[in-house]
PDB file of C-alpha atoms in Angstrom:
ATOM      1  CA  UNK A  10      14.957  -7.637   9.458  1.00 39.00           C
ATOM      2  CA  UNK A  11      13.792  -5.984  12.872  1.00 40.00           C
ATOM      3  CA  UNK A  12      11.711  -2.762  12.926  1.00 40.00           C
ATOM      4  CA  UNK A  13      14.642  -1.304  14.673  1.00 40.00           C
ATOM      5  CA  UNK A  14      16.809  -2.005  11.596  1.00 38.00           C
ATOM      6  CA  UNK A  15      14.267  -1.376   8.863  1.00 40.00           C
ATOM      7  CA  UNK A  16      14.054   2.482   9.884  1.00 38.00           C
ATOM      8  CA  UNK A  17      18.177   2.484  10.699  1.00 34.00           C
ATOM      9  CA  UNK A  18      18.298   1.983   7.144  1.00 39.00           C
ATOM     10  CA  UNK A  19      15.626   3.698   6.156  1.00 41.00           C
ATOM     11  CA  UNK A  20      16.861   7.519   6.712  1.00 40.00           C
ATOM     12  CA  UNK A  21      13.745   9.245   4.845  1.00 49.00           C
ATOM     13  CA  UNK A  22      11.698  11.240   7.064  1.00 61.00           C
ATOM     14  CA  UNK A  23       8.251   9.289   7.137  1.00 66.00           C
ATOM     15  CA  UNK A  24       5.377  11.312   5.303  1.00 81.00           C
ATOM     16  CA  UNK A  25       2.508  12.710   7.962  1.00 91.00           C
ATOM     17  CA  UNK A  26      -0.595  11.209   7.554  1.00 94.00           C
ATOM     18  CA  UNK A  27      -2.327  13.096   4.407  1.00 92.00           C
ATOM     19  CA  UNK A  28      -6.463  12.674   4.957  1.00 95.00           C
ATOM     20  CA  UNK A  29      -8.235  14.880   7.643  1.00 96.00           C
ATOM     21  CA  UNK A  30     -11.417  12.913   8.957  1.00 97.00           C
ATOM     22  CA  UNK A  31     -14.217  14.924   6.598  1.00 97.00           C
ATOM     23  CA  UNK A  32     -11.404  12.409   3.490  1.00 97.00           C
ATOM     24  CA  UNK A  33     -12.111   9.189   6.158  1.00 98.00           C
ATOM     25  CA  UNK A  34     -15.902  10.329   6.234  1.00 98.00           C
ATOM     26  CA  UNK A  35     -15.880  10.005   2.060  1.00 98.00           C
ATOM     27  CA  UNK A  36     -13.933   6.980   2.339  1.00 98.00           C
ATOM     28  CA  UNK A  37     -15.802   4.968   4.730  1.00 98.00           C
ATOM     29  CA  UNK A  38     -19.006   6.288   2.746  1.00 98.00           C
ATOM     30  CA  UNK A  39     -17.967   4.480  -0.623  1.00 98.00           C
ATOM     31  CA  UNK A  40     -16.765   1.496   1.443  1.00 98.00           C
ATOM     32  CA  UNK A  41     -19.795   1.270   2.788  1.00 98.00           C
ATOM     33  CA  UNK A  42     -21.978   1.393  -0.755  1.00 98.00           C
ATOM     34  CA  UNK A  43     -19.174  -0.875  -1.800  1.00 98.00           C
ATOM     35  CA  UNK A  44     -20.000  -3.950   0.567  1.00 98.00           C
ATOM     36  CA  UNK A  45     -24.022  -2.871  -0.583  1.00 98.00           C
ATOM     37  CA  UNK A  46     -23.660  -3.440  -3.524  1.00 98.00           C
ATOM     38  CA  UNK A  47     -21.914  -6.603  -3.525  1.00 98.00           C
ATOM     39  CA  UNK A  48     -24.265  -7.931  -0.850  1.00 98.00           C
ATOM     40  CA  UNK A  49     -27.050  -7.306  -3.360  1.00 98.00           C
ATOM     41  CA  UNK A  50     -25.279  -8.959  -6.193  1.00 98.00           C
ATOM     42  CA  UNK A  51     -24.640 -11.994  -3.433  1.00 98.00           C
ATOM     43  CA  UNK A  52     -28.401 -12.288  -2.617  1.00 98.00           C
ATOM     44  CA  UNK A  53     -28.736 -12.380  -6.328  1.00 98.00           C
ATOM     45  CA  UNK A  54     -26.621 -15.300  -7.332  1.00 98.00           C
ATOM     46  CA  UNK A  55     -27.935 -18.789  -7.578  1.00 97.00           C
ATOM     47  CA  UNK A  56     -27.161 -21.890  -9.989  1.00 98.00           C
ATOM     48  CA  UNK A  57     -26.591 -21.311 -13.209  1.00 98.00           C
ATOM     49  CA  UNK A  58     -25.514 -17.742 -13.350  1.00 98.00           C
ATOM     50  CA  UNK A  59     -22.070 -16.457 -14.603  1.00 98.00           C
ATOM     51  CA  UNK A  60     -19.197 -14.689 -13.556  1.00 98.00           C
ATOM     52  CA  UNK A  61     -19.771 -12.257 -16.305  1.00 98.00           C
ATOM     53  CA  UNK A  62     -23.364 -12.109 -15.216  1.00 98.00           C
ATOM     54  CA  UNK A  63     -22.488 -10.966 -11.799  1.00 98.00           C
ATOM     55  CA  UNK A  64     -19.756  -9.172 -12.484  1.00 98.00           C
ATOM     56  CA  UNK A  65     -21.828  -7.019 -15.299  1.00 98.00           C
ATOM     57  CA  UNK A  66     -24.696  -6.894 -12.511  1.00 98.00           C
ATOM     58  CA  UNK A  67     -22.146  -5.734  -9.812  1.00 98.00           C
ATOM     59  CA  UNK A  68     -20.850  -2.604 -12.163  1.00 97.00           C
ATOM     60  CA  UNK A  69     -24.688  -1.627 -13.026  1.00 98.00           C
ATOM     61  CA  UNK A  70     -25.119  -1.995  -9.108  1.00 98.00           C
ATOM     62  CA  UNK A  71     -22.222   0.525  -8.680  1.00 98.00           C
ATOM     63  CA  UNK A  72     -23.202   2.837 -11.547  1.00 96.00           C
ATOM     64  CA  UNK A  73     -26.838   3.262 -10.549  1.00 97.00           C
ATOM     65  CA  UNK A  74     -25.351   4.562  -7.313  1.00 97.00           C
ATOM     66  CA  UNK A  75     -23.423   7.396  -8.257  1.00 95.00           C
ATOM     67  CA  UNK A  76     -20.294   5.239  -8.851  1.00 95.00           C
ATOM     68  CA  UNK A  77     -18.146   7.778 -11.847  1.00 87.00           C
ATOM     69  CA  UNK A  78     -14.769   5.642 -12.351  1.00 92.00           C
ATOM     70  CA  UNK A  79     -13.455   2.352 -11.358  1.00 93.00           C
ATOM     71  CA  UNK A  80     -10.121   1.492  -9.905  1.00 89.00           C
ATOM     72  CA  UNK A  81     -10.530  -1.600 -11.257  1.00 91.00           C
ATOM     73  CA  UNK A  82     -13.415  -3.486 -13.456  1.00 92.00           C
ATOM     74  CA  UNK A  83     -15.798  -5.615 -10.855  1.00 96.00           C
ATOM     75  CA  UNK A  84     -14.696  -9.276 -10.633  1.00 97.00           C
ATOM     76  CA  UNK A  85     -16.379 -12.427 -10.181  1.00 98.00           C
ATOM     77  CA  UNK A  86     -14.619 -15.854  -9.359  1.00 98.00           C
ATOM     78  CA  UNK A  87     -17.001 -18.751  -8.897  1.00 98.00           C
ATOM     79  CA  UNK A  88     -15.491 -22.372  -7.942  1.00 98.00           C
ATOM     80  CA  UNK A  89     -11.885 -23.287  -8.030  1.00 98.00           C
ATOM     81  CA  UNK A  90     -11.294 -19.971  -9.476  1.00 98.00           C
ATOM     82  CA  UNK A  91     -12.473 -18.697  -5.882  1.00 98.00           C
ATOM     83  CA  UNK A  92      -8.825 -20.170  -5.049  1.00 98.00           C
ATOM     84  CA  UNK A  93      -6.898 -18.877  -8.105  1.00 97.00           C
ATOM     85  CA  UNK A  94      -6.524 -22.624  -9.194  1.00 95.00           C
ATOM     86  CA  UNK A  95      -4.560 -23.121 -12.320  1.00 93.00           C
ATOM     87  CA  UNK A  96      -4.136 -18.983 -12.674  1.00 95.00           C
ATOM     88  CA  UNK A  97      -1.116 -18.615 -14.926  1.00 91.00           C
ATOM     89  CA  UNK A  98      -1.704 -14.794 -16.347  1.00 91.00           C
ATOM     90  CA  UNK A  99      -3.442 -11.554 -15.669  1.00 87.00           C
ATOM     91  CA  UNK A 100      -5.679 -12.476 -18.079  1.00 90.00           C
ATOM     92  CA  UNK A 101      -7.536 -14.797 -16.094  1.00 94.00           C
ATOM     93  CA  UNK A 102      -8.464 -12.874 -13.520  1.00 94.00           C
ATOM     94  CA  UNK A 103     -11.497 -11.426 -16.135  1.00 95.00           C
ATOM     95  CA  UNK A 104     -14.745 -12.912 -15.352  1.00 96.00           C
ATOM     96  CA  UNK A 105     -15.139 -16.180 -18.120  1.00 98.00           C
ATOM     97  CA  UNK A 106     -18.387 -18.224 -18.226  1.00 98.00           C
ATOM     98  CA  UNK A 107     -17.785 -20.365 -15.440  1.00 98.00           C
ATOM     99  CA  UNK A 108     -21.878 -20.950 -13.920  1.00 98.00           C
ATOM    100  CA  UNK A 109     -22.798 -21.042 -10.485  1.00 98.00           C
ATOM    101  CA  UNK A 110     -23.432 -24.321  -9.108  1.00 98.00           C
ATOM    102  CA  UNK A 111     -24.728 -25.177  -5.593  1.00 97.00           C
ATOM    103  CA  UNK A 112     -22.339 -25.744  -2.762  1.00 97.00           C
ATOM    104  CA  UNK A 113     -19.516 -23.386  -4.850  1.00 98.00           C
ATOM    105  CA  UNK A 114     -17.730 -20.718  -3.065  1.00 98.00           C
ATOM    106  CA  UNK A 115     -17.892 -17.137  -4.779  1.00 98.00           C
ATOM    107  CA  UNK A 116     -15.803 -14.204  -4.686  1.00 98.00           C
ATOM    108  CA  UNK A 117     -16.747 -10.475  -5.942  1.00 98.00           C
ATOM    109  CA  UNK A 118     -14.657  -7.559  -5.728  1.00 98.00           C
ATOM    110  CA  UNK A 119     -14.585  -4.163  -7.161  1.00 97.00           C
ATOM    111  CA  UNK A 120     -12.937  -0.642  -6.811  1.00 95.00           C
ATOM    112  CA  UNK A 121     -15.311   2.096  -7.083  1.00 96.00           C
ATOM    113  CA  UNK A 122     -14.177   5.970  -7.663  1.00 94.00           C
ATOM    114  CA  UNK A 123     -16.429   8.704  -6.512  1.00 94.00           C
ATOM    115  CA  UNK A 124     -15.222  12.320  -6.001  1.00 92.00           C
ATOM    116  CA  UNK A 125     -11.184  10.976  -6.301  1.00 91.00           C
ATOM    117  CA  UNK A 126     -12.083   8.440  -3.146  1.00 95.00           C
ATOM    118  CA  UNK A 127     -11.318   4.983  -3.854  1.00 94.00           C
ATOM    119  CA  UNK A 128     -12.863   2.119  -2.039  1.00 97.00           C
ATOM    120  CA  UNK A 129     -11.617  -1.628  -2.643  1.00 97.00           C
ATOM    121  CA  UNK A 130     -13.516  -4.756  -1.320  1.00 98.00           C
ATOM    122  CA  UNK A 131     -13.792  -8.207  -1.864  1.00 98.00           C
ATOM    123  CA  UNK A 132     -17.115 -10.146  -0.728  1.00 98.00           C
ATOM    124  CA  UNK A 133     -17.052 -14.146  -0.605  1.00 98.00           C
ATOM    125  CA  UNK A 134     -19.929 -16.278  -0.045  1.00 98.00           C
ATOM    126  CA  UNK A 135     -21.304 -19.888  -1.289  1.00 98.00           C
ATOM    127  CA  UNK A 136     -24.537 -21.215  -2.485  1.00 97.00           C
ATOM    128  CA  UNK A 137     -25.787 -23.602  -0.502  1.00 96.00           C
ATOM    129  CA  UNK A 138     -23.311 -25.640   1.885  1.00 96.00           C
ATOM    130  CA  UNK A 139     -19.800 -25.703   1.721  1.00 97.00           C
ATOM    131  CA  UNK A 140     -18.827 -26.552   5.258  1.00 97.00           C
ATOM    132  CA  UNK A 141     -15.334 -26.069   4.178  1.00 97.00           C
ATOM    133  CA  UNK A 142     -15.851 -22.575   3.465  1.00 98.00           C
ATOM    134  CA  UNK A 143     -17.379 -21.640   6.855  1.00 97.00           C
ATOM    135  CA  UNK A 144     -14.567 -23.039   8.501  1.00 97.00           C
ATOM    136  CA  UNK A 145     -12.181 -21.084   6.517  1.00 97.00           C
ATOM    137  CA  UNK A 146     -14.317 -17.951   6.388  1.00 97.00           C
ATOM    138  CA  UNK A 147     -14.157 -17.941  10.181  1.00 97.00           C
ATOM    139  CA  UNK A 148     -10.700 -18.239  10.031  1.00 97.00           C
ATOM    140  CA  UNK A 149     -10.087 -14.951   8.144  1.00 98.00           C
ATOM    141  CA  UNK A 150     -10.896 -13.379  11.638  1.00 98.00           C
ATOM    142  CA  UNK A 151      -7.349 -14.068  12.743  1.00 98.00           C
ATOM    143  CA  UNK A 152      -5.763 -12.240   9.798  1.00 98.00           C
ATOM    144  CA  UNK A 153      -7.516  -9.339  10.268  1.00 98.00           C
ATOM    145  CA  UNK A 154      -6.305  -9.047  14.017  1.00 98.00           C
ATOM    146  CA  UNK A 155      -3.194 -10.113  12.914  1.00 98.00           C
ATOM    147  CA  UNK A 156      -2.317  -7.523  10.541  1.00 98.00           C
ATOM    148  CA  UNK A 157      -4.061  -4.722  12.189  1.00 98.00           C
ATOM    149  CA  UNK A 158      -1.543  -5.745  15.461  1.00 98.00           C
ATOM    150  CA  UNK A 159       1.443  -6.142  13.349  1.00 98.00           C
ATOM    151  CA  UNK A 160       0.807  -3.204  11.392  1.00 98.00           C
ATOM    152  CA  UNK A 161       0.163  -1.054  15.086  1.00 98.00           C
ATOM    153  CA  UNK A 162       3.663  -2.557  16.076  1.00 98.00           C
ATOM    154  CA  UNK A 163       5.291  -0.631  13.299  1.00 97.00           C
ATOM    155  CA  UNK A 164       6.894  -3.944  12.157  1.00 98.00           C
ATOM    156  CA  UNK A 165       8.137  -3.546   7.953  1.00 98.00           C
ATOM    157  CA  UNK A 166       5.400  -4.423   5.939  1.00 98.00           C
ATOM    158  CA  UNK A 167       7.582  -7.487   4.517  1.00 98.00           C
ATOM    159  CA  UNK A 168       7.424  -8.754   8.085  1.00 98.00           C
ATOM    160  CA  UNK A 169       3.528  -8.819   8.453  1.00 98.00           C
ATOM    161  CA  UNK A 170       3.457 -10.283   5.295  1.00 98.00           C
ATOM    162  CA  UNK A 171       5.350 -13.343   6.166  1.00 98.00           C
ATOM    163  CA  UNK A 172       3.173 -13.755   9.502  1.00 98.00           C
ATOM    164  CA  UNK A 173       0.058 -13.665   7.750  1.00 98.00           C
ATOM    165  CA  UNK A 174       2.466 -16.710   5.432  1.00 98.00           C
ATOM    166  CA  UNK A 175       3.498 -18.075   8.785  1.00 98.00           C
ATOM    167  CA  UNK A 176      -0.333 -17.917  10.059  1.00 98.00           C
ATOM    168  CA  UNK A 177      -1.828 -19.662   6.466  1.00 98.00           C
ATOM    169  CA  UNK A 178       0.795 -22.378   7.240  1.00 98.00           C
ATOM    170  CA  UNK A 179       0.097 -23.211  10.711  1.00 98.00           C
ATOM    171  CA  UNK A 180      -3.988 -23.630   9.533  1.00 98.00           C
ATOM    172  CA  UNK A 181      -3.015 -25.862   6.987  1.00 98.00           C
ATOM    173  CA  UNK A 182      -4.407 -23.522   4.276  1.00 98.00           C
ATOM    174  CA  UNK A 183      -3.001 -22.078   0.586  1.00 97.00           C
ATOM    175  CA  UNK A 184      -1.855 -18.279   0.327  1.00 98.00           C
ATOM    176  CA  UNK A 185      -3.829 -17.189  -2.515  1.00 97.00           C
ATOM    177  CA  UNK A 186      -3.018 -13.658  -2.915  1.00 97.00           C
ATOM    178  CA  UNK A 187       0.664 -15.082  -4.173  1.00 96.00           C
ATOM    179  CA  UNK A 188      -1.188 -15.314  -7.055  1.00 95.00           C
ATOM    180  CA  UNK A 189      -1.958 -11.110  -7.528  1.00 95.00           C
ATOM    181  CA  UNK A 190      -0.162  -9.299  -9.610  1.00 91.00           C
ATOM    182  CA  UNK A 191       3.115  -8.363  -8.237  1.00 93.00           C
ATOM    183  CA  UNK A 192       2.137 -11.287  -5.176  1.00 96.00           C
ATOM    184  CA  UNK A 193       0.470  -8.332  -3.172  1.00 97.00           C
ATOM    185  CA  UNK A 194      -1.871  -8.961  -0.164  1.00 98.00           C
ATOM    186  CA  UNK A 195      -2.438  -4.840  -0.461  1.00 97.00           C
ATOM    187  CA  UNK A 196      -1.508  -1.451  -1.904  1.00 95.00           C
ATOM    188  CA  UNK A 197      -1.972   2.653  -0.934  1.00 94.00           C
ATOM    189  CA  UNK A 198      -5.333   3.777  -1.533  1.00 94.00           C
ATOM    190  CA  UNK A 199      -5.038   8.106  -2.740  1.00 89.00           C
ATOM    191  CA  UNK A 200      -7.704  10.560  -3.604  1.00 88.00           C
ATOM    192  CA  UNK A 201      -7.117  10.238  -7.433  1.00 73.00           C
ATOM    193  CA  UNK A 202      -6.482  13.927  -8.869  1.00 73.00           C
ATOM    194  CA  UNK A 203      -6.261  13.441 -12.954  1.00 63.00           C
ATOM    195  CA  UNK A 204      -7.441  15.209 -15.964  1.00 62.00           C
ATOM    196  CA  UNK A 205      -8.038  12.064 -18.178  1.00 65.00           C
ATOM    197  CA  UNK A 206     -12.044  11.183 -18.659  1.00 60.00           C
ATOM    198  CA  UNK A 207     -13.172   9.202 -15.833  1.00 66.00           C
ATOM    199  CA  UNK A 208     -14.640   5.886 -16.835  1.00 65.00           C
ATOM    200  CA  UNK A 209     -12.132   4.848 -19.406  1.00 65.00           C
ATOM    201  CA  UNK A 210      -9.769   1.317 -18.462  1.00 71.00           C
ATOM    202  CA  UNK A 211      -6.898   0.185 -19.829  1.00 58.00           C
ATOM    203  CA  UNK A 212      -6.332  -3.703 -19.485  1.00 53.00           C
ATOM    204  CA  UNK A 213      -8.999  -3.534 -16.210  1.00 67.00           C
ATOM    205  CA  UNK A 214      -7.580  -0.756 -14.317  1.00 63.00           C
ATOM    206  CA  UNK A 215      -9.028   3.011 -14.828  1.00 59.00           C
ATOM    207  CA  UNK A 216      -6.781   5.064 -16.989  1.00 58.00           C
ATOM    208  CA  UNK A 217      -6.573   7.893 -13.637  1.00 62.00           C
ATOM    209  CA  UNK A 218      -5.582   4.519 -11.857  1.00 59.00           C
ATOM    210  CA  UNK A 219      -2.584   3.606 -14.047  1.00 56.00           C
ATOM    211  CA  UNK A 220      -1.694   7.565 -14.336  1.00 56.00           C
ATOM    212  CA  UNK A 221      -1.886   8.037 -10.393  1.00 60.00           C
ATOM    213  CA  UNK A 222      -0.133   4.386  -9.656  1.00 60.00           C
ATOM    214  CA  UNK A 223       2.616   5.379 -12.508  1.00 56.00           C
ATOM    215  CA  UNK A 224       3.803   8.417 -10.362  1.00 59.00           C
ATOM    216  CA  UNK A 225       3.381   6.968  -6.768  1.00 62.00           C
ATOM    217  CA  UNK A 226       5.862   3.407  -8.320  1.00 61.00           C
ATOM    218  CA  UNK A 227       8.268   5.747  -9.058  1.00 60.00           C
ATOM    219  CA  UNK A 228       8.132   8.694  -6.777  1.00 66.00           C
ATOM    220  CA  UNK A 229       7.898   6.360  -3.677  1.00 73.00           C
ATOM    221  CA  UNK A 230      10.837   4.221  -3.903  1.00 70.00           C
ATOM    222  CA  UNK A 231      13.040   7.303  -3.691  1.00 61.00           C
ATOM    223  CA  UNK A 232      12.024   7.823  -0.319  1.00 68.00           C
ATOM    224  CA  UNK A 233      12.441   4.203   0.510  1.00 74.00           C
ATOM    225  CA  UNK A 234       8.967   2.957   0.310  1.00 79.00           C
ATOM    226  CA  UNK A 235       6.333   1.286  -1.916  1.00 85.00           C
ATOM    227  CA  UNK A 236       3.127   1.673  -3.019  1.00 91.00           C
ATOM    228  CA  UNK A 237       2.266  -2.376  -3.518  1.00 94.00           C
ATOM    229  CA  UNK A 238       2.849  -4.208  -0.526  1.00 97.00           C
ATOM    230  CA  UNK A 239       4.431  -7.591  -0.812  1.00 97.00           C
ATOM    231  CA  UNK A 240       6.865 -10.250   0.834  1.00 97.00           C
ATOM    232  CA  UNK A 241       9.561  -8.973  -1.302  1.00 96.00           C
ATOM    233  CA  UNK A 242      12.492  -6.357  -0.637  1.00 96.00           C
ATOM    234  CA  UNK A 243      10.814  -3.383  -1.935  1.00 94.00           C
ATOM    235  CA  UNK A 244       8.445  -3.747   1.177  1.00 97.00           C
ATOM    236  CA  UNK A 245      11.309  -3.777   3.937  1.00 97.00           C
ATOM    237  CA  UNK A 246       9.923  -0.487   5.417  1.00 97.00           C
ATOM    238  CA  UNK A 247       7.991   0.860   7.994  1.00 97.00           C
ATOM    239  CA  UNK A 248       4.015   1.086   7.073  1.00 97.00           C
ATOM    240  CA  UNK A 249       3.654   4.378   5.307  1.00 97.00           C
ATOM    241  CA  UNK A 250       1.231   6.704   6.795  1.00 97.00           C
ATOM    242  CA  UNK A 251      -2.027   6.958   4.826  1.00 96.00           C
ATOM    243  CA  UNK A 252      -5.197   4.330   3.829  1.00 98.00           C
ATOM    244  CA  UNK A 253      -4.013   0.862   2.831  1.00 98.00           C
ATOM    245  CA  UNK A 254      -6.389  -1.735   1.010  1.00 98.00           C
ATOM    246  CA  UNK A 255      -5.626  -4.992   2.227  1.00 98.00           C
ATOM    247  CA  UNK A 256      -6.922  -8.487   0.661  1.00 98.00           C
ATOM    248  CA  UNK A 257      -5.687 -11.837   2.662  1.00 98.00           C
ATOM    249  CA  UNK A 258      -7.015 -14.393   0.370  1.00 98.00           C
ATOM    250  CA  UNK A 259      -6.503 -18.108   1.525  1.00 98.00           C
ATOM    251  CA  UNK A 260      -7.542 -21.316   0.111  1.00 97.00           C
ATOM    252  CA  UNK A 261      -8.345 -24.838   0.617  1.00 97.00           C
ATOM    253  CA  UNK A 262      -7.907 -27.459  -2.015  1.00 95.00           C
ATOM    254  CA  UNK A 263     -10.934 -25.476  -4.650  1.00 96.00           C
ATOM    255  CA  UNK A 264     -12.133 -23.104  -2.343  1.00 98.00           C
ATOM    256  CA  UNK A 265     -11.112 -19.654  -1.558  1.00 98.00           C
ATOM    257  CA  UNK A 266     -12.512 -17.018   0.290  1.00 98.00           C
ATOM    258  CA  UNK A 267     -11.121 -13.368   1.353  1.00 98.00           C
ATOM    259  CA  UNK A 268     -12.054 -10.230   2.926  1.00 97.00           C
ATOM    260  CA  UNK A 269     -10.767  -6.531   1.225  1.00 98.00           C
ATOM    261  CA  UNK A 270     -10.968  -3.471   3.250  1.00 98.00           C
ATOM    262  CA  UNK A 271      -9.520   0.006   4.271  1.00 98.00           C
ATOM    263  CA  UNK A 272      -6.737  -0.172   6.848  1.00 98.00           C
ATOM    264  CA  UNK A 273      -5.793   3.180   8.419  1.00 98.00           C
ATOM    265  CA  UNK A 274      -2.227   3.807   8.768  1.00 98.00           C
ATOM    266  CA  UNK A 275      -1.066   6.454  10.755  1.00 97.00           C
ATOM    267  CA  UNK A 276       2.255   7.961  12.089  1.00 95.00           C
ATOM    268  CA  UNK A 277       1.934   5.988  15.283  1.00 94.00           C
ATOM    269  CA  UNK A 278      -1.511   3.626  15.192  1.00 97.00           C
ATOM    270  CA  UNK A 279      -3.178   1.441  12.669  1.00 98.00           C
ATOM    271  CA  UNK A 280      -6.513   0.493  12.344  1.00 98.00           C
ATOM    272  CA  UNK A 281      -9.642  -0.706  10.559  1.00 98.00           C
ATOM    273  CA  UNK A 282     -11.434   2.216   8.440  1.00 98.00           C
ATOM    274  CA  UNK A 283     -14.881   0.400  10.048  1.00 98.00           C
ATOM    275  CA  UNK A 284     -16.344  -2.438  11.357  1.00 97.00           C
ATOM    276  CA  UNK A 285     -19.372  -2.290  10.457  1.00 97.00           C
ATOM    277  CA  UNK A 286     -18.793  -4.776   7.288  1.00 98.00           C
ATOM    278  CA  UNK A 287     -20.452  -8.178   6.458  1.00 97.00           C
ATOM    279  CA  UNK A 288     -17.303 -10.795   7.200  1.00 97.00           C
ATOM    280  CA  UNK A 289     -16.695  -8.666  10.652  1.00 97.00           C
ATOM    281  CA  UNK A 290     -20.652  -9.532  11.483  1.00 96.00           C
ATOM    282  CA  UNK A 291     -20.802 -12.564  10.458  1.00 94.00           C
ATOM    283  CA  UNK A 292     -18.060 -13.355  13.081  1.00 96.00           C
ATOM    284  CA  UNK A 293     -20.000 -11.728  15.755  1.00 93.00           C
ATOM    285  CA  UNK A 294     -22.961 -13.020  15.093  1.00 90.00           C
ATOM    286  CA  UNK A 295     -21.196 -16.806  15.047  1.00 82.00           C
ATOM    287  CA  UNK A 296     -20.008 -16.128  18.397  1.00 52.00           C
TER     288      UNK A 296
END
């Protein structure tokens, strides 16, 4: 489906664009913390350590900085499980007791709450040398431009999602991010407003997340969009105006690597909430 179609058949006005730039301030803030404190945890990790050792190092990280809720718990997949391999429920997504061992890839990624402002990143790195992961790592550069472009363009969020497909394809790589819940390479990021106690998850995800997602999946679709953003038909629409997190994960054979960040969505532009973030150096400095 063009763009041109998408919004003939989409006849609800588009919502305006709902953060002034003292909410981008706040977000780009805990963003930035985010990325901190996973760098810290990365510095940290060496052979023989856990996934629930980093993961349980990556919350205390958070907590000692202010952090007062979670989106989500932290996560931590070393190895194969960098790629999703063999992921067949939720349930495996929880860090296990898989140790670090030199030349494995890592992922971490977490979903602070401070003040109602949400931040969701994912860091990847490796111990040691893993030439395959540098050459995918460098890779991820092209998704980035390629969403941000697509997304700019206005094109249905179904579309980008099968040129980011189109894009893992042509580099000979796995689509990893198939394997999230609900297939999602991204979903709206809100200012959580909730009574329920901060701190408290259900199944992973903060009990003001699962309250504040529960109205948005059914509110949304009656104006023709969607919260969760997919390949699927509930994602044939226009990109909805507000802060988007998006996670391209790709893999190779038992490595995986991806990037999480804050894309900007307005009424007419898209773009990245900053730059300033360790996979966007790293590809400068490899220049």
């Amino acid at each position: 489906m063009s763009t041109a179609s998408a919004r003939r058949t989409n006849t609800s006005r588009a919502p305006s664009f709902p953060f002034d730039e003292r909410d981008l301030d706040r977000f780009r803030e805990l963003q930035q913390l985010s990325y901190a404190c996973a760098q810290r945890v990365g510095d940290w990790l060496g052979p023989g350590i856990t996934e629930r050792q980093a993961a349980a190092r990556l919350r205390r990280e958070l907590v000692s900085e202010g952090v007062q809720d979670f989106f989500h718990v932290p996560f931590a997949w070393f190895g194969d499980r960098s790629a999703f391999r063999h992921f067949r429920t939720p349930l495996q997504f929880f860090p296990t007791g898989r140790r670090l061992e030199e030349g494995m890839p890592y992922v971490l990624d977490c979903a602070p709450v401070v003040d109602g402002y949400t931040a969701d990143i994912g860091y990847a790195g490796k111990i040691g040398d893993n030439p395959i992961w540098e050459k995918i790592a460098f890779d991820l550069r092209e998704y980035r431009e390629l969403i941000v472009r697509e997304v700019k363009a206005r094109k249905p969020l179904a579309e980008v999602y099968a040129s980011v497909d189109a894009l893992i394809v042509r580099h000979g790589y796995d689509n990893r991010h198939r394997r999230y819940p609900g297939r999602v390479i991204g979903h709206q990021v809100t200012r959580m407003e909730s009574r329920l106690p901060a701190g408290v998850t259900v199944f992973g995800f903060g009990a003001r997340t699962l309250q504040t997602l529960g109205r948005e999946l059914v509110s949304e679709p009656l104006h023709g969009r969607f919260p969760l953003w997919a390949g699927g038909r509930l994602s044939r629409h226009a990109p909805t105006p507000g802060l988007w997190a998006v996670e391209p994960h790709i893999g190779f054979r038992d490595v995986g690597v991806k990037f999480e960040e804050l894309l900007v969505v307005t009424e007419d532009d898209a773009y990245w909430l900053d730059d300033d973030l360790p996979h966007v150096r790293r590809w400068e400095e490899g220049r």
